[in-house]
XYZ file of C-alpha atoms in Angstrom:
730
model
C -72.683 -25.067 31.431
C -70.913 -27.607 33.655
C -71.193 -30.187 30.909
C -69.609 -27.847 28.395
C -66.702 -27.106 30.705
C -66.053 -30.799 31.309
C -66.157 -31.575 27.610
C -63.715 -28.792 26.823
C -61.390 -29.962 29.589
C -61.456 -33.539 28.350
C -60.786 -32.385 24.820
C -57.801 -30.410 26.003
C -56.358 -33.434 27.761
C -56.921 -35.667 24.769
C -55.244 -33.234 22.416
C -52.443 -32.251 24.750
C -48.880 -33.505 24.679
C -48.093 -36.353 27.065
C -44.804 -35.554 28.780
C -42.277 -38.400 28.591
C -40.355 -39.855 31.476
C -36.871 -38.386 31.427
C -34.165 -40.900 30.554
C -30.469 -40.737 29.745
C -30.743 -43.968 27.688
C -27.448 -45.146 29.126
C -28.667 -48.736 28.959
C -30.674 -48.539 25.745
C -31.057 -51.912 24.028
C -29.713 -50.465 20.774
C -26.289 -49.925 22.342
C -24.863 -53.378 21.708
C -22.078 -55.204 19.905
C -22.519 -54.706 16.162
C -21.807 -57.741 13.958
C -22.511 -58.673 10.307
C -25.340 -61.001 11.399
C -26.995 -58.656 13.882
C -30.745 -58.081 13.555
C -31.623 -54.429 12.827
C -33.678 -52.727 15.520
C -35.983 -49.750 15.721
C -34.415 -47.504 18.352
C -36.839 -45.096 20.031
C -36.001 -42.118 22.240
C -38.048 -39.423 23.969
C -36.470 -35.959 24.038
C -38.023 -33.330 26.298
C -36.629 -29.895 25.560
C -37.041 -27.308 28.306
C -35.608 -24.246 29.994
C -33.444 -25.272 32.915
C -30.707 -24.037 35.222
C -27.187 -24.981 36.201
C -26.778 -25.674 39.919
C -30.552 -26.031 40.210
C -32.383 -27.326 43.274
C -31.662 -30.826 41.932
C -28.012 -30.191 42.858
C -28.658 -29.599 46.582
C -25.272 -28.781 48.149
C -23.216 -29.057 44.953
C -20.486 -27.976 44.577
C -19.667 -27.761 48.298
C -20.484 -31.445 48.565
C -19.090 -32.895 45.340
C -21.261 -36.023 45.610
C -24.357 -33.864 45.222
C -23.092 -32.792 41.806
C -23.771 -36.340 40.576
C -27.425 -36.419 41.619
C -30.046 -37.104 38.930
C -30.856 -33.983 36.894
C -28.071 -31.943 38.483
C -26.180 -29.984 35.829
C -23.156 -28.353 37.416
C -21.407 -27.430 34.136
C -18.362 -25.363 35.154
C -19.875 -24.219 38.431
C -21.357 -20.928 37.237
C -25.057 -20.284 37.741
C -26.893 -19.560 34.476
C -30.062 -20.309 32.548
C -29.788 -23.113 29.979
C -31.889 -25.060 27.481
C -31.463 -28.819 27.610
C -32.972 -32.159 26.644
C -34.032 -34.511 29.466
C -32.261 -32.276 31.993
C -28.865 -33.418 30.772
C -25.825 -31.620 29.385
C -25.027 -32.873 26.788
C -28.388 -34.427 26.002
C -29.005 -38.173 25.632
C -26.413 -40.011 23.552
C -27.679 -42.150 20.680
C -25.609 -45.279 20.002
C -26.939 -47.654 17.340
C -25.722 -50.217 14.818
C -25.574 -49.825 11.071
C -28.981 -50.738 9.636
C -31.015 -49.642 12.669
C -33.945 -47.243 12.352
C -34.063 -44.249 14.684
C -37.263 -42.783 16.126
C -36.980 -39.644 18.256
C -40.074 -38.079 19.802
C -39.302 -34.432 20.519
C -41.510 -32.741 23.130
C -41.061 -28.985 23.146
C -41.563 -27.658 26.673
C -39.696 -24.394 26.116
C -41.138 -21.253 27.642
C -42.100 -18.062 25.776
C -43.720 -20.096 22.980
C -40.272 -20.751 21.505
C -40.136 -23.166 18.572
C -37.375 -25.650 17.828
C -36.090 -28.316 15.428
C -33.436 -31.022 15.825
C -30.809 -31.548 13.114
C -28.906 -34.831 12.778
C -25.530 -33.391 11.896
C -23.688 -35.309 9.178
C -26.413 -37.914 8.650
C -27.699 -38.170 5.086
C -31.416 -38.418 4.302
C -31.659 -39.717 0.718
C -35.274 -40.851 1.161
C -36.414 -38.637 4.038
C -35.259 -35.055 3.324
C -38.057 -33.733 5.560
C -36.263 -35.376 8.523
C -33.129 -33.201 8.193
C -34.397 -31.006 11.013
C -33.885 -27.434 9.781
C -36.563 -25.041 10.934
C -38.214 -23.171 8.019
C -36.254 -25.090 5.404
C -37.213 -28.765 5.704
C -39.982 -28.452 8.312
C -41.917 -25.982 10.411
C -40.544 -25.200 13.828
C -41.888 -27.516 16.525
C -44.143 -25.136 18.432
C -44.013 -24.867 22.195
C -46.169 -27.460 23.986
C -46.318 -29.680 20.895
C -44.370 -32.729 19.775
C -42.792 -33.991 16.568
C -41.534 -37.448 15.654
C -38.336 -37.915 13.658
C -37.998 -41.312 11.972
C -35.127 -42.252 9.646
C -32.493 -44.877 8.910
C -28.905 -43.554 8.802
C -27.339 -44.928 5.603
C -23.724 -44.808 6.810
C -21.824 -45.642 9.970
C -19.721 -43.009 11.678
C -19.482 -40.339 14.357
C -22.243 -37.740 14.170
C -24.176 -35.617 16.610
C -27.536 -33.924 16.995
C -28.277 -30.331 17.881
C -31.040 -27.751 17.724
C -31.253 -25.963 14.380
C -33.435 -23.096 15.504
C -32.028 -19.823 16.761
C -29.134 -20.172 19.200
C -30.508 -23.061 21.277
C -27.503 -25.187 20.367
C -25.270 -22.735 22.232
C -27.354 -23.026 25.394
C -27.227 -26.815 25.695
C -29.426 -28.514 23.082
C -26.983 -31.035 21.633
C -25.783 -34.609 22.076
C -23.740 -37.357 20.443
C -24.971 -39.740 17.743
C -22.821 -42.760 16.863
C -23.598 -45.389 14.231
C -21.278 -48.363 14.658
C -20.509 -50.547 11.626
C -21.394 -54.211 11.336
C -17.753 -54.738 10.412
C -14.948 -52.185 10.381
C -11.853 -51.937 8.215
C -10.060 -50.008 10.964
C -11.105 -52.213 13.881
C -7.704 -53.889 14.066
C -6.245 -50.538 15.148
C -7.949 -50.532 18.565
C -9.133 -52.881 21.300
C -12.160 -50.970 22.614
C -14.816 -48.691 21.130
C -16.901 -47.598 24.126
C -19.764 -45.132 24.392
C -18.098 -43.417 27.355
C -15.207 -42.390 25.108
C -17.407 -40.143 22.981
C -16.264 -36.588 23.696
C -18.232 -33.408 22.913
C -16.389 -30.134 23.417
C -17.943 -26.690 23.234
C -17.386 -23.108 24.262
C -19.497 -21.966 27.195
C -20.943 -18.561 27.994
C -21.773 -17.514 31.523
C -24.984 -15.949 30.242
C -27.582 -16.939 27.670
C -26.398 -16.945 24.081
C -29.071 -14.504 22.941
C -27.918 -12.032 25.610
C -24.362 -12.424 24.376
C -25.410 -12.094 20.731
C -27.549 -8.979 21.161
C -24.939 -7.286 23.349
C -22.304 -8.064 20.728
C -24.289 -6.532 17.878
C -26.274 -3.793 19.587
C -24.024 -2.621 22.411
C -20.443 -3.155 21.191
C -19.790 -5.930 23.724
C -17.459 -8.843 23.006
C -18.644 -12.350 22.162
C -15.858 -14.218 23.927
C -16.861 -17.295 25.929
C -15.634 -17.427 29.493
C -15.171 -21.164 29.543
C -15.128 -24.479 27.675
C -16.983 -27.671 28.562
C -15.944 -31.267 27.912
C -18.986 -33.556 27.951
C -20.838 -30.828 29.805
C -18.286 -30.628 32.600
C -15.448 -28.356 33.553
C -13.820 -26.110 36.093
C -13.729 -22.364 35.734
C -10.500 -21.604 37.524
C -11.380 -18.011 38.359
C -14.145 -18.836 40.812
C -14.282 -19.476 44.508
C -17.460 -20.777 46.111
C -19.676 -18.018 47.505
C -22.977 -17.989 49.313
C -24.724 -15.874 46.710
C -24.322 -18.510 44.005
C -26.091 -21.032 46.231
C -28.978 -18.777 47.258
C -32.537 -20.044 47.437
C -34.283 -17.784 44.938
C -37.647 -17.888 46.737
C -36.613 -17.385 50.360
C -33.242 -15.714 49.974
C -31.747 -18.284 52.323
C -28.392 -19.888 51.635
C -28.972 -23.486 50.534
C -26.085 -24.957 52.536
C -28.310 -25.473 55.577
C -31.903 -25.402 54.386
C -33.805 -26.252 51.265
C -37.478 -25.301 51.075
C -37.559 -25.408 54.915
C -36.229 -28.985 54.949
C -33.078 -29.928 56.828
C -30.283 -30.951 54.472
C -26.800 -32.255 55.024
C -24.338 -33.341 52.371
C -25.451 -36.989 52.426
C -28.770 -36.946 54.226
C -32.160 -38.296 53.322
C -33.919 -35.345 51.725
C -37.494 -36.577 51.603
C -39.634 -38.411 54.111
C -41.565 -40.127 51.332
C -38.904 -40.998 48.776
C -35.261 -41.731 49.304
C -32.940 -40.229 46.688
C -29.632 -41.946 46.201
C -26.578 -39.881 47.012
C -24.229 -42.359 45.391
C -22.204 -40.502 42.777
C -23.330 -41.150 39.220
C -20.695 -42.039 36.623
C -18.275 -39.203 36.051
C -19.622 -38.663 32.580
C -23.340 -39.131 32.014
C -22.715 -40.824 28.678
C -20.662 -43.568 30.296
C -21.821 -47.175 30.118
C -20.654 -49.352 32.959
C -17.819 -47.116 34.137
C -17.151 -46.840 37.811
C -18.176 -43.773 39.746
C -16.051 -41.798 42.109
C -14.476 -38.436 42.612
C -10.967 -37.179 42.137
C -8.980 -36.323 45.255
C -8.207 -32.615 44.987
C -5.917 -32.341 47.999
C -2.807 -32.541 45.832
C -3.765 -29.348 43.999
C -2.795 -25.824 44.908
C -5.577 -23.597 46.251
C -5.726 -21.484 43.094
C -6.317 -24.552 40.917
C -8.932 -26.269 43.074
C -12.213 -26.820 41.257
C -15.540 -27.115 42.988
C -17.141 -28.840 40.004
C -15.914 -32.107 38.570
C -14.105 -32.538 35.291
C -14.942 -35.276 32.801
C -12.965 -38.463 33.450
C -12.184 -41.135 30.843
C -10.962 -44.461 32.216
C -8.575 -46.824 30.401
C -6.589 -49.971 31.187
C -2.854 -49.862 30.695
C -1.691 -51.720 27.594
C -5.010 -51.315 25.745
C -5.915 -49.164 22.717
C -9.106 -47.100 22.762
C -11.158 -45.426 20.068
C -12.179 -41.919 21.114
C -14.758 -39.955 19.119
C -14.208 -36.180 19.270
C -17.068 -33.820 18.391
C -16.728 -30.054 18.032
C -19.971 -28.305 18.964
C -18.784 -24.745 18.367
C -21.022 -21.679 18.203
C -18.538 -18.809 17.846
C -15.254 -18.350 15.995
C -13.375 -20.492 18.461
C -11.237 -23.365 17.137
C -10.547 -25.829 19.952
C -7.197 -27.599 20.210
C -7.249 -31.050 21.832
C -4.202 -32.878 23.202
C -3.395 -35.434 25.919
C -0.327 -35.120 28.098
C 2.358 -37.725 27.249
C 0.109 -39.377 24.642
C -0.124 -39.084 20.876
C -3.348 -39.153 18.877
C -3.745 -41.612 15.997
C -6.377 -40.127 13.665
C -8.429 -42.845 11.924
C -11.620 -41.098 10.744
C -13.120 -37.676 10.136
C -16.787 -36.732 9.787
C -17.756 -40.402 9.803
C -15.361 -41.503 7.041
C -12.323 -43.754 7.596
C -8.959 -42.268 6.610
C -5.401 -43.525 6.339
C -4.181 -43.495 9.962
C -1.527 -41.013 11.016
C -0.187 -39.796 14.346
C -0.268 -36.235 15.630
C 0.214 -34.459 18.944
C -2.909 -32.312 18.756
C -5.994 -31.588 16.655
C -7.602 -28.209 16.039
C -11.347 -28.877 15.829
C -13.738 -26.391 14.251
C -17.490 -26.109 14.738
C -19.292 -29.159 13.356
C -16.197 -31.313 12.757
C -15.687 -34.815 14.150
C -12.464 -36.800 14.461
C -12.027 -40.403 15.579
C -8.705 -41.112 17.246
C -6.969 -44.068 18.871
C -5.367 -43.451 22.259
C -2.769 -46.017 23.252
C -2.715 -46.439 27.029
C 0.958 -47.373 27.101
C 2.229 -44.780 29.595
C 3.003 -45.355 33.287
C -0.120 -45.866 35.379
C -1.434 -42.509 36.501
C -3.734 -39.627 35.613
C -3.077 -37.352 32.630
C -4.615 -34.057 31.569
C -6.723 -33.970 28.437
C -6.292 -30.340 27.421
C -8.607 -28.176 25.332
C -7.390 -24.691 24.454
C -9.639 -22.133 22.773
C -8.328 -19.817 20.072
C -9.529 -16.701 18.212
C -12.692 -15.451 19.954
C -12.109 -17.831 22.857
C -9.040 -15.789 23.814
C -7.836 -17.378 27.080
C -10.666 -19.881 27.595
C -9.457 -23.419 28.219
C -10.565 -26.607 29.926
C -9.219 -29.951 31.088
C -10.523 -33.482 31.465
C -8.677 -36.489 32.866
C -7.382 -39.655 31.227
C -7.459 -42.058 34.173
C -5.614 -45.388 34.187
C -8.045 -47.571 36.119
C -5.609 -48.786 38.781
C -4.229 -45.313 39.502
C -5.317 -43.355 42.594
C -8.423 -41.212 42.083
C -6.615 -37.896 42.166
C -5.965 -35.012 39.836
C -2.764 -34.924 37.773
C -0.016 -32.944 39.452
C 0.892 -30.918 36.367
C -0.462 -27.391 35.973
C -3.876 -27.665 34.250
C -3.206 -24.359 32.498
C 0.315 -25.259 31.382
C 1.927 -25.779 27.988
C -0.458 -23.547 26.018
C -1.333 -23.954 22.356
C 0.879 -26.390 20.457
C 2.336 -25.341 17.100
C 4.244 -28.416 15.902
C 2.749 -31.664 14.605
C -0.835 -30.393 14.756
C -3.704 -31.428 12.482
C -5.879 -28.679 11.009
C -3.859 -25.780 12.452
C -5.635 -22.451 12.437
C -4.823 -20.443 9.298
C -1.750 -22.566 8.528
C -1.171 -23.788 4.976
C 0.510 -27.011 6.017
C 4.185 -27.830 6.503
C 6.460 -30.406 8.042
C 5.164 -29.202 11.390
C 1.437 -29.375 10.643
C -1.053 -30.982 8.282
C -4.299 -29.726 6.756
C -7.365 -31.893 6.304
C -6.826 -31.615 2.544
C -3.584 -33.570 2.989
C -5.275 -36.491 4.725
C -5.824 -39.631 2.641
C -8.688 -42.144 2.412
C -8.227 -45.471 4.168
C -8.474 -47.305 0.852
C -7.465 -45.933 -2.583
C -10.330 -44.673 -4.712
C -11.755 -47.137 -7.203
C -11.471 -46.276 -10.882
C -15.159 -45.346 -11.056
C -14.893 -42.924 -8.146
C -11.664 -41.445 -9.458
C -13.232 -40.904 -12.876
C -16.152 -39.151 -11.192
C -13.907 -36.875 -9.147
C -11.835 -35.906 -12.175
C -14.815 -35.275 -14.447
C -15.420 -31.672 -15.455
C -18.099 -30.249 -13.152
C -21.554 -29.397 -14.411
C -21.485 -26.340 -12.154
C -18.522 -24.378 -10.856
C -19.328 -21.815 -8.186
C -16.941 -19.249 -6.712
C -18.268 -18.232 -3.301
C -16.701 -15.319 -1.437
C -17.162 -15.167 2.334
C -16.485 -11.978 4.265
C -17.709 -9.139 6.471
C -18.859 -6.435 4.055
C -19.047 -2.679 4.639
C -22.728 -2.085 3.989
C -25.363 -0.812 6.390
C -26.940 -3.937 7.833
C -30.307 -2.633 9.037
C -30.599 -5.567 11.446
C -28.005 -3.896 13.672
C -27.618 -0.347 12.332
C -29.667 2.620 11.178
C -28.285 4.551 8.218
C -29.785 7.824 9.500
C -29.005 7.684 13.215
C -26.061 5.320 13.680
C -24.718 4.202 10.301
C -21.779 1.874 9.829
C -19.496 4.739 8.824
C -20.084 6.466 12.154
C -19.489 3.289 14.115
C -16.221 2.534 12.312
C -14.925 6.095 12.176
C -15.577 6.456 15.865
C -12.692 4.132 16.517
C -14.793 1.106 17.334
C -13.503 -0.956 14.413
C -15.941 -3.776 15.061
C -16.302 -6.068 12.067
C -19.380 -7.729 13.577
C -21.361 -4.587 12.730
C -20.693 -5.249 9.064
C -22.835 -7.626 7.023
C -21.800 -11.288 7.150
C -22.313 -12.446 3.565
C -21.641 -14.973 0.832
C -21.150 -13.266 -2.536
C -22.426 -10.045 -0.937
C -25.768 -11.595 0.051
C -27.057 -12.063 3.600
C -29.137 -15.229 3.925
C -32.579 -15.285 5.521
C -34.918 -18.225 5.957
C -38.238 -18.059 4.095
C -41.516 -17.766 6.003
C -42.478 -21.345 5.106
C -40.314 -24.431 4.506
C -39.809 -24.736 0.719
C -39.259 -28.501 0.869
C -42.748 -29.178 2.186
C -44.645 -26.001 1.189
C -42.993 -24.809 -1.989
C -46.193 -23.255 -3.346
C -46.476 -21.113 -0.214
C -43.028 -19.565 -0.700
C -42.977 -16.568 -3.070
C -40.443 -17.095 -5.827
C -39.336 -13.491 -5.317
C -37.790 -14.345 -1.951
C -35.141 -16.519 -3.643
C -32.066 -14.875 -5.104
C -28.482 -15.375 -6.219
C -25.772 -12.983 -7.316
C -27.340 -12.763 -10.790
C -30.799 -12.132 -9.401
C -30.661 -9.392 -6.786
C -32.563 -6.106 -6.603
C -29.584 -3.815 -6.132
C -25.828 -3.436 -6.300
C -25.035 -5.628 -3.329
C -21.466 -4.369 -3.120
C -22.763 -0.966 -2.024
C -26.257 -1.745 -0.739
C -27.328 -4.283 1.867
C -28.902 -7.349 0.219
C -30.882 -9.889 2.242
C -32.853 -12.799 0.755
C -33.006 -16.593 0.581
C -29.752 -17.198 -1.295
C -30.265 -20.239 -3.528
C -28.108 -22.205 -5.951
C -30.136 -24.549 -8.139
C -28.736 -27.745 -9.696
C -30.138 -30.880 -11.304
C -30.181 -34.320 -9.738
C -26.922 -36.056 -10.670
C -25.011 -32.861 -11.441
C -21.352 -32.732 -10.443
C -20.849 -29.540 -8.442
C -17.546 -27.835 -7.636
C -17.424 -24.993 -5.129
C -14.380 -22.796 -4.556
C -15.113 -21.117 -1.226
C -12.922 -18.073 -0.594
C -12.196 -16.580 2.812
C -11.547 -13.023 1.648
C -10.766 -11.627 5.123
C -10.561 -8.134 3.624
C -12.561 -6.675 6.498
C -11.823 -9.194 9.232
C -10.872 -12.779 10.018
C -13.529 -15.419 10.467
C -12.160 -18.982 10.183
C -15.366 -20.296 8.674
C -16.102 -24.047 8.997
C -18.553 -24.687 6.150
C -21.111 -27.487 6.552
C -23.217 -29.050 3.789
C -26.497 -30.766 4.616
C -27.682 -33.820 2.712
C -24.356 -34.644 1.030
C -20.710 -35.361 1.655
C -18.036 -33.763 -0.504
C -14.496 -34.423 -1.651
C -11.889 -31.912 -0.547
C -9.735 -31.148 -3.578
C -7.635 -28.373 -2.115
C -7.098 -25.916 0.716
C -4.580 -23.103 0.817
C -3.933 -19.846 2.609
C -2.431 -17.419 0.083
C -1.971 -14.243 2.128
C -3.578 -12.196 4.871
C -6.545 -11.264 2.678
C -7.605 -11.939 -0.892
C -10.516 -11.171 -3.203
C -12.708 -13.478 -5.197
C -11.476 -11.840 -8.401
C -7.887 -12.719 -7.528
C -8.776 -16.365 -6.941
C -10.785 -16.557 -10.167
C -7.850 -15.131 -12.125
C -5.456 -17.527 -10.428
C -7.678 -20.476 -11.327
C -8.110 -19.311 -14.920
C -4.331 -19.358 -15.370
C -3.884 -22.810 -13.824
C -2.574 -21.468 -10.538
C -4.811 -23.597 -8.320
C -3.923 -27.250 -7.943
C -6.508 -29.931 -7.288
C -5.828 -33.224 -5.568
C -8.007 -35.921 -7.092
C -6.116 -39.120 -6.311
C -6.271 -38.941 -2.511
C -9.175 -36.561 -1.879
C -10.958 -37.397 1.366
C -14.672 -37.073 2.064
C -16.149 -34.797 4.733
C -19.281 -32.752 5.400
C -17.655 -29.881 7.325
C -14.430 -28.115 6.367
C -12.544 -24.962 7.264
C -12.097 -22.113 4.791
C -8.844 -20.335 5.728
C -8.751 -16.547 5.903
C -6.964 -15.106 2.885
C -7.288 -18.395 1.039
C -9.672 -20.968 -0.357
C -11.053 -24.469 0.022
C -12.256 -26.491 -2.979
C -15.024 -29.050 -2.532
C -16.789 -31.249 -5.069
C -19.845 -33.490 -4.804
C -22.474 -35.302 -6.820
C -25.895 -33.757 -6.173
C -27.698 -37.078 -5.899
C -30.223 -36.376 -3.139
C -33.193 -34.220 -4.234
C -34.153 -31.573 -1.705
C -33.322 -28.200 -0.201
C -29.958 -28.544 1.529
C -28.432 -25.823 3.666
C -24.783 -24.870 3.068
C -23.598 -22.586 5.827
C -20.917 -21.563 8.251
C -21.340 -23.753 11.311
C -20.362 -20.954 13.666
C -23.802 -20.365 15.169
C -23.359 -16.614 15.511
C -22.320 -16.372 11.851
C -25.382 -18.273 10.623
C -27.571 -16.037 12.773
C -25.969 -13.101 10.940
C -26.830 -14.654 7.576
C -23.750 -16.602 6.478
C -25.403 -19.343 4.480
C -27.230 -20.396 1.341
C -29.409 -23.279 0.208
C -28.626 -25.783 -2.538
C -31.794 -26.864 -4.334
C -31.176 -30.267 -5.878
C -33.801 -31.160 -8.471
C -37.360 -29.991 -8.952
C -40.156 -30.337 -6.430
C -41.699 -33.356 -8.149
C -38.373 -35.201 -7.741
C -38.258 -34.654 -3.974
C -39.722 -37.189 -1.565
C -42.684 -35.476 0.036
C -43.741 -35.938 3.661
C -47.014 -37.562 4.756
C -50.194 -35.526 4.116
C -50.559 -34.782 7.831
C -47.095 -33.177 8.048
C -47.222 -29.837 9.935
C -47.697 -26.643 7.918
C -46.917 -23.033 8.759
C -46.296 -19.635 7.219
C -47.354 -16.006 7.134
C -51.009 -14.997 6.998
C -52.985 -11.843 6.299
C -56.665 -11.024 5.930
C -58.097 -11.549 2.457
C -60.008 -8.355 1.679
C -60.344 -8.842 -2.059
C -64.127 -9.378 -1.844
C -64.881 -6.825 0.849
C -65.403 -3.538 -1.033
C -67.383 -1.842 1.718
C -64.648 -1.401 4.283
C -61.178 -1.233 2.799
C -59.216 -1.197 -0.392
C -56.557 -3.622 -1.536
C -52.970 -2.513 -1.956
C -53.334 -2.754 -5.731
C -55.946 -0.013 -5.951
C -54.941 3.324 -7.419
C -54.137 6.426 -5.470
C -57.136 8.172 -7.097
C -59.464 5.778 -5.290
C -57.804 6.599 -1.990
C -58.111 10.310 -2.783
C -61.817 9.926 -3.584
C -62.395 8.134 -0.289
C -60.618 10.899 1.621
C -62.577 13.715 -0.102
C -65.898 11.927 0.417
C -65.196 11.463 4.115
C -64.190 15.097 4.499
C -67.375 16.241 2.671
C -69.494 14.128 5.011
C -68.046 15.487 8.249
C -67.659 19.124 7.153
C -70.914 19.675 5.230
C -73.488 16.886 5.428
C -73.157 16.076 9.132
C -73.780 19.702 10.325
C -76.747 20.006 7.942
C -78.333 16.825 9.312
C -77.799 18.003 12.892
C -79.410 21.390 12.175
C -82.352 19.723 10.448
C -82.879 17.481 13.480
C -82.898 20.467 15.863
C -85.416 22.369 13.796
C -87.749 19.414 13.780
């Protein structure tokens, strides 16, 4: 018996997942100067995904002692205690910085609790030869099960600003995301700036003070709002409403306040906290993605009491007289456009979604979920510290955040201006929320490519499409059984009761709510019933009056030219939907807000009569674009990459409600298949087709069931008593 136990134990160890050493990869060898003659590298990273906590025991006396906030593995966020999900105990997770031509290998170790699966998507990166590396759970791969690992390996074909995030549930909203930058071997826009540094990559996101699933379920099942309390800039921020209290720093095991003791060990703000291993209390760089920047903390004594923050803001250092490339990434999860501006500085926009554009200057940019913008900041102002302001709109209500643009010879102190001042800018803003474009603002459809299109590309853009799809996006008044019950609390009762909550309606594209299949069609197409796929021509009911839920699929051939007119109807509520296409980039031919709300039929009629203009000559390329409420956005692309590619609203809550579809490009035999050992998954049920003695299959007739019932009744009522009596008599 002892031998058996030892063998089983050894087998478990051999088959288990070896946990990686946690690293921020700040000094990874692949972050280097990229030149035309550089040798391509294979860049490997270990990602450990786990449940974690802000202001954990790793933070010691943070935020009372600000230096403790910079300890390894301390995530202070905005100073509010909450549960999070992170990679390598960092927020954001490790930044990937490589050169064009490099190969990326990421080993993902899933250490999440509750047997929660995951997948990592490489947002904006194309996978022409590795579609099974796109990282979409139950579309291009199985979810990575808890306590298992999965290796992503691919070569990004294009340079640009991208990012990675979880594409499973709402993990992205709780901290599973990070930047991904592919620098070119040579750049046509390089003459516009002096420095392109990793520490000037900026990820902004809304931030809940509770888990995203708690917020989501309360929003849909208990009429609560979904408004974030805060915003983070590179995982940092200050929630102005808080003052430090003892409860937030409580030891959860002993109930003792952690300002004086920690696990019965004496602690002071800069003391040695272990007799066996000394932990440095030197502040880490102000932003964990920084390479070679100096550490330090801002002097807060020049701030009024009401504005004092007990957690540090992100700080971006520059030298006066130099020009810097900043890479802005919008990691949104709710309907919350984020406006970015810098006090006393303009923003020169030079790229969007990884594609160079004709430079232009603006005062602010409204960034939607999934978008990226590269800007040049000219450090030509008097030496000092300047607020970088991020204001939330729509569902963000009053949420805002600030970071600091720090001229390196200026004192380490906060700017003296009010961090909550100025408010949302209206003039000279790129991508303004629900604005059609004017002398005061510009839409992304009005941006121009850095170089004019070649004749071949222009001919392709102008060619009549092989497919033309009108796609209406809206909240629809049907009983969504995921959140309602038509007998006990139907939609009509909820709306007539004065609640007026559009989130109880069905979030749909062409009146269809999207669900993922129970197996990934890219890798297990034969395991996916064809009946689960649908489109507006193939649905089981009148979806305008009945709730329809299925795997919404549009099918095209490899090489087809596809035009999509996406309409933000906004008949039943505003949404500001940033639509993201996996596996392809698209040209933006037009974008216009027509009125407060509009129907698909109106847009189709307008197009049929030549009322919709298309810009071919200067159409830019993106992978994520806003669809204005009461208007439309026209995109066009060549379906050249075989696979199953998700097209969805990048607002995480909206995708969770079903606002998406999948574009199937080509047939299965045209798609690059994964290795034979690739993970498989799916639904399972007992096969009883050959077991006639115990049960009947669902295909058997009701007469057989009736016979079985009568025979059983006859046995218990007649035969059983007779046998018992016979036994007694004997």
